[in-house]
Coordinates of C-alpha atoms in Angstrom, one line a residue:
M283 CA -21.7 -51.5 -39.3
N284 CA -19.7 -51.2 -42.5
K285 CA -17.5 -48.3 -41.4
N286 CA -14.3 -48.9 -39.5
T287 CA -13.1 -46.9 -36.4
S288 CA -10.7 -44.8 -38.5
F289 CA -13.5 -43.6 -40.7
F290 CA -15.3 -42.1 -37.7
K291 CA -12.1 -40.8 -36.2
D292 CA -11.3 -39.0 -39.5
A293 CA -14.7 -37.3 -39.3
L294 CA -15.2 -36.6 -35.6
D295 CA -13.4 -35.5 -32.5
Y296 CA -14.7 -36.9 -29.2
N297 CA -14.1 -35.4 -25.8
P298 CA -14.6 -38.2 -23.2
E299 CA -14.9 -35.6 -20.4
T300 CA -17.7 -33.6 -21.9
G301 CA -19.2 -36.4 -24.1
L302 CA -19.4 -34.1 -27.1
F303 CA -18.6 -34.9 -30.7
V304 CA -17.3 -32.2 -33.0
W305 CA -17.1 -32.5 -36.7
K306 CA -13.6 -32.3 -38.2
V307 CA -12.7 -31.1 -41.7
R308 CA -13.5 -34.4 -43.4
P309 CA -11.4 -35.9 -46.1
R310 CA -12.6 -35.9 -49.7
V311 CA -12.9 -39.7 -49.8
H312 CA -15.9 -39.5 -47.5
F313 CA -17.9 -37.8 -50.2
S314 CA -19.0 -38.8 -53.7
T315 CA -18.7 -35.2 -55.1
D316 CA -16.5 -32.1 -54.6
R317 CA -19.6 -30.1 -54.0
G318 CA -20.8 -32.3 -51.1
W319 CA -17.3 -32.3 -49.6
N320 CA -17.0 -28.5 -49.8
L321 CA -20.5 -27.9 -48.6
F322 CA -20.1 -30.1 -45.6
N323 CA -16.7 -28.7 -44.5
S324 CA -17.8 -25.1 -44.9
T325 CA -21.0 -25.6 -42.9
K326 CA -20.3 -28.4 -40.3
A327 CA -16.6 -28.5 -39.6
G328 CA -15.9 -27.3 -36.0
K329 CA -19.5 -27.6 -35.0
V330 CA -21.0 -30.0 -32.4
A331 CA -22.3 -33.1 -34.2
G332 CA -25.7 -34.7 -33.8
T333 CA -29.3 -34.1 -32.9
I334 CA -31.4 -35.3 -30.0
S335 CA -33.9 -38.1 -30.9
E336 CA -37.5 -38.2 -29.6
Q337 CA -36.2 -40.8 -27.0
G338 CA -33.5 -38.4 -25.8
Y339 CA -30.5 -40.0 -27.3
L340 CA -27.9 -38.0 -29.3
K341 CA -27.7 -39.4 -32.8
I342 CA -25.2 -38.6 -35.5
N343 CA -26.0 -39.1 -39.2
F344 CA -23.3 -40.4 -41.6
G345 CA -24.4 -40.5 -45.1
G346 CA -28.0 -41.5 -44.3
T347 CA -27.0 -44.0 -41.5
I348 CA -27.9 -43.0 -38.0
H349 CA -25.5 -43.8 -35.2
R350 CA -26.2 -43.4 -31.5
A351 CA -23.5 -41.2 -30.0
H352 CA -23.1 -43.4 -26.9
R353 CA -22.2 -46.3 -29.1
L354 CA -19.7 -44.1 -31.0
A355 CA -18.2 -42.9 -27.7
W356 CA -17.6 -46.5 -26.7
L357 CA -16.0 -47.2 -30.1
F358 CA -13.7 -44.2 -29.8
C359 CA -12.6 -45.1 -26.3
H360 CA -12.5 -48.9 -26.4
G361 CA -12.1 -49.7 -30.1
Y362 CA -15.2 -51.8 -30.5
Y363 CA -19.0 -51.9 -30.5
P364 CA -20.3 -54.1 -27.7
A365 CA -23.0 -56.7 -28.4
E366 CA -24.6 -55.7 -25.1
D367 CA -26.5 -52.5 -24.3
I368 CA -24.7 -49.4 -23.2
D369 CA -26.3 -47.9 -20.1
H370 CA -26.3 -44.2 -19.2
I371 CA -25.7 -44.5 -15.5
N372 CA -27.2 -41.2 -14.6
H373 CA -30.3 -41.8 -16.9
I374 CA -29.6 -38.8 -19.1
R375 CA -29.6 -40.3 -22.5
S376 CA -27.7 -37.4 -24.1
D377 CA -24.9 -37.4 -21.5
N378 CA -22.2 -39.4 -23.4
R379 CA -19.2 -38.8 -21.1
I380 CA -17.4 -42.1 -21.0
S381 CA -17.6 -42.1 -17.2
N382 CA -21.4 -42.1 -17.5
L383 CA -21.5 -45.2 -19.8
R384 CA -21.2 -48.8 -18.9
I385 CA -21.8 -52.1 -20.8
A386 CA -24.9 -53.8 -19.4
S387 CA -27.0 -56.7 -20.3
R388 CA -30.6 -55.8 -21.2
K389 CA -31.6 -57.0 -17.7
E390 CA -29.0 -54.9 -16.0
N391 CA -30.0 -51.9 -18.1
Q392 CA -33.6 -52.3 -17.1
R393 CA -32.6 -52.4 -13.5
N394 CA -31.2 -48.9 -13.8
Q395 CA -34.2 -46.9 -15.0
S396 CA -35.3 -43.4 -14.0
L397 CA -38.5 -42.8 -12.1
H398 CA -41.5 -43.1 -14.5
R399 CA -43.2 -39.8 -15.4
N400 CA -46.6 -41.1 -14.2
N401 CA -45.3 -42.1 -10.8
K402 CA -47.3 -40.4 -8.1
S403 CA -45.5 -41.5 -4.9
G404 CA -42.0 -40.3 -6.0
H405 CA -40.6 -43.8 -5.5
N406 CA -40.3 -46.8 -7.7
G407 CA -42.5 -49.7 -6.7
V408 CA -44.4 -47.8 -4.1
H409 CA -48.1 -46.7 -4.4
W410 CA -51.1 -45.8 -2.3
R411 CA -53.9 -48.3 -2.0
N412 CA -57.3 -46.6 -1.3
D413 CA -59.0 -49.9 -0.4
C414 CA -56.9 -50.5 2.6
Q415 CA -55.6 -47.0 3.2
K416 CA -51.9 -48.1 3.1
W417 CA -48.8 -47.8 1.0
R418 CA -48.0 -50.9 -1.0
A419 CA -44.4 -51.8 -2.0
M420 CA -43.8 -54.2 -4.8
I421 CA -41.0 -55.2 -7.2
M422 CA -40.9 -56.8 -10.7
V423 CA -38.1 -59.5 -10.9
N424 CA -37.7 -61.8 -13.9
G425 CA -41.1 -60.7 -15.3
K426 CA -42.9 -61.6 -12.0
S427 CA -44.5 -59.0 -9.7
K428 CA -43.6 -59.6 -6.0
H429 CA -45.6 -58.1 -3.2
L430 CA -43.4 -56.7 -0.5
G431 CA -46.1 -55.6 2.0
Y432 CA -48.5 -52.9 3.0
F433 CA -47.3 -50.1 5.2
S434 CA -48.9 -47.3 7.2
N435 CA -46.2 -44.8 6.2
I436 CA -44.4 -44.2 3.0
E437 CA -41.0 -44.3 4.6
D438 CA -41.3 -48.0 5.6
A439 CA -42.7 -48.9 2.1
V440 CA -39.7 -47.2 0.5
K441 CA -37.2 -49.0 2.8
A442 CA -38.8 -52.3 1.8
R443 CA -38.4 -51.5 -1.8
I444 CA -34.8 -50.3 -1.4
L445 CA -33.9 -53.6 0.3
A446 CA -35.6 -55.6 -2.4
N447 CA -33.7 -53.6 -5.0
E448 CA -30.4 -54.5 -3.3
L449 CA -31.3 -58.2 -2.9
S450 CA -32.5 -58.4 -6.6
G451 CA -29.4 -56.8 -8.1
F452 CA -30.9 -53.5 -9.1
H453 CA -28.4 -50.5 -9.7
N454 CA -28.3 -48.1 -6.7
N455 CA -29.4 -45.4 -9.1
H456 CA -32.6 -47.2 -10.2
G457 CA -35.7 -45.1 -9.7
A458 CA -33.8 -41.8 -9.4
S459 CA -35.3 -38.7 -11.0
T460 CA -33.4 -37.1 -13.9

């Protein structure tokens, strides 16, 4: 990124309790023309910044460069952009409250995913097998699928998966619905 922290702080207010960014009246040096400066400040100043991307992240446009709001939130509160991922703990990608954000490796971030839309059992790693008329529990760890067992009732399959989550270092929020 070629802009420093003060550039963003001159342009935006961030509320860490709500996660919202609001445009400030921006200084003239942010613009190449008086017209652009006047137009921006008369239409955007005081308004909530950003739009929601197709993936659900809040993004903020600075002069043609798109910035993800969760990374800006981290910058505002901690003074730097981390090299690692920033995980939305509650799985809501537009919830940029600083208490909902954590630095995570890619692996840690993948171990805190919401329940997939096409899931039919309502539980990660648990599905019905017609061939044996049982619930199967499984987990993916380090790119390898691990069979946890077949179960007559869904509750036992879910318990097996929860235990495997804990033993494999998955976040306790992994698989929760948003």
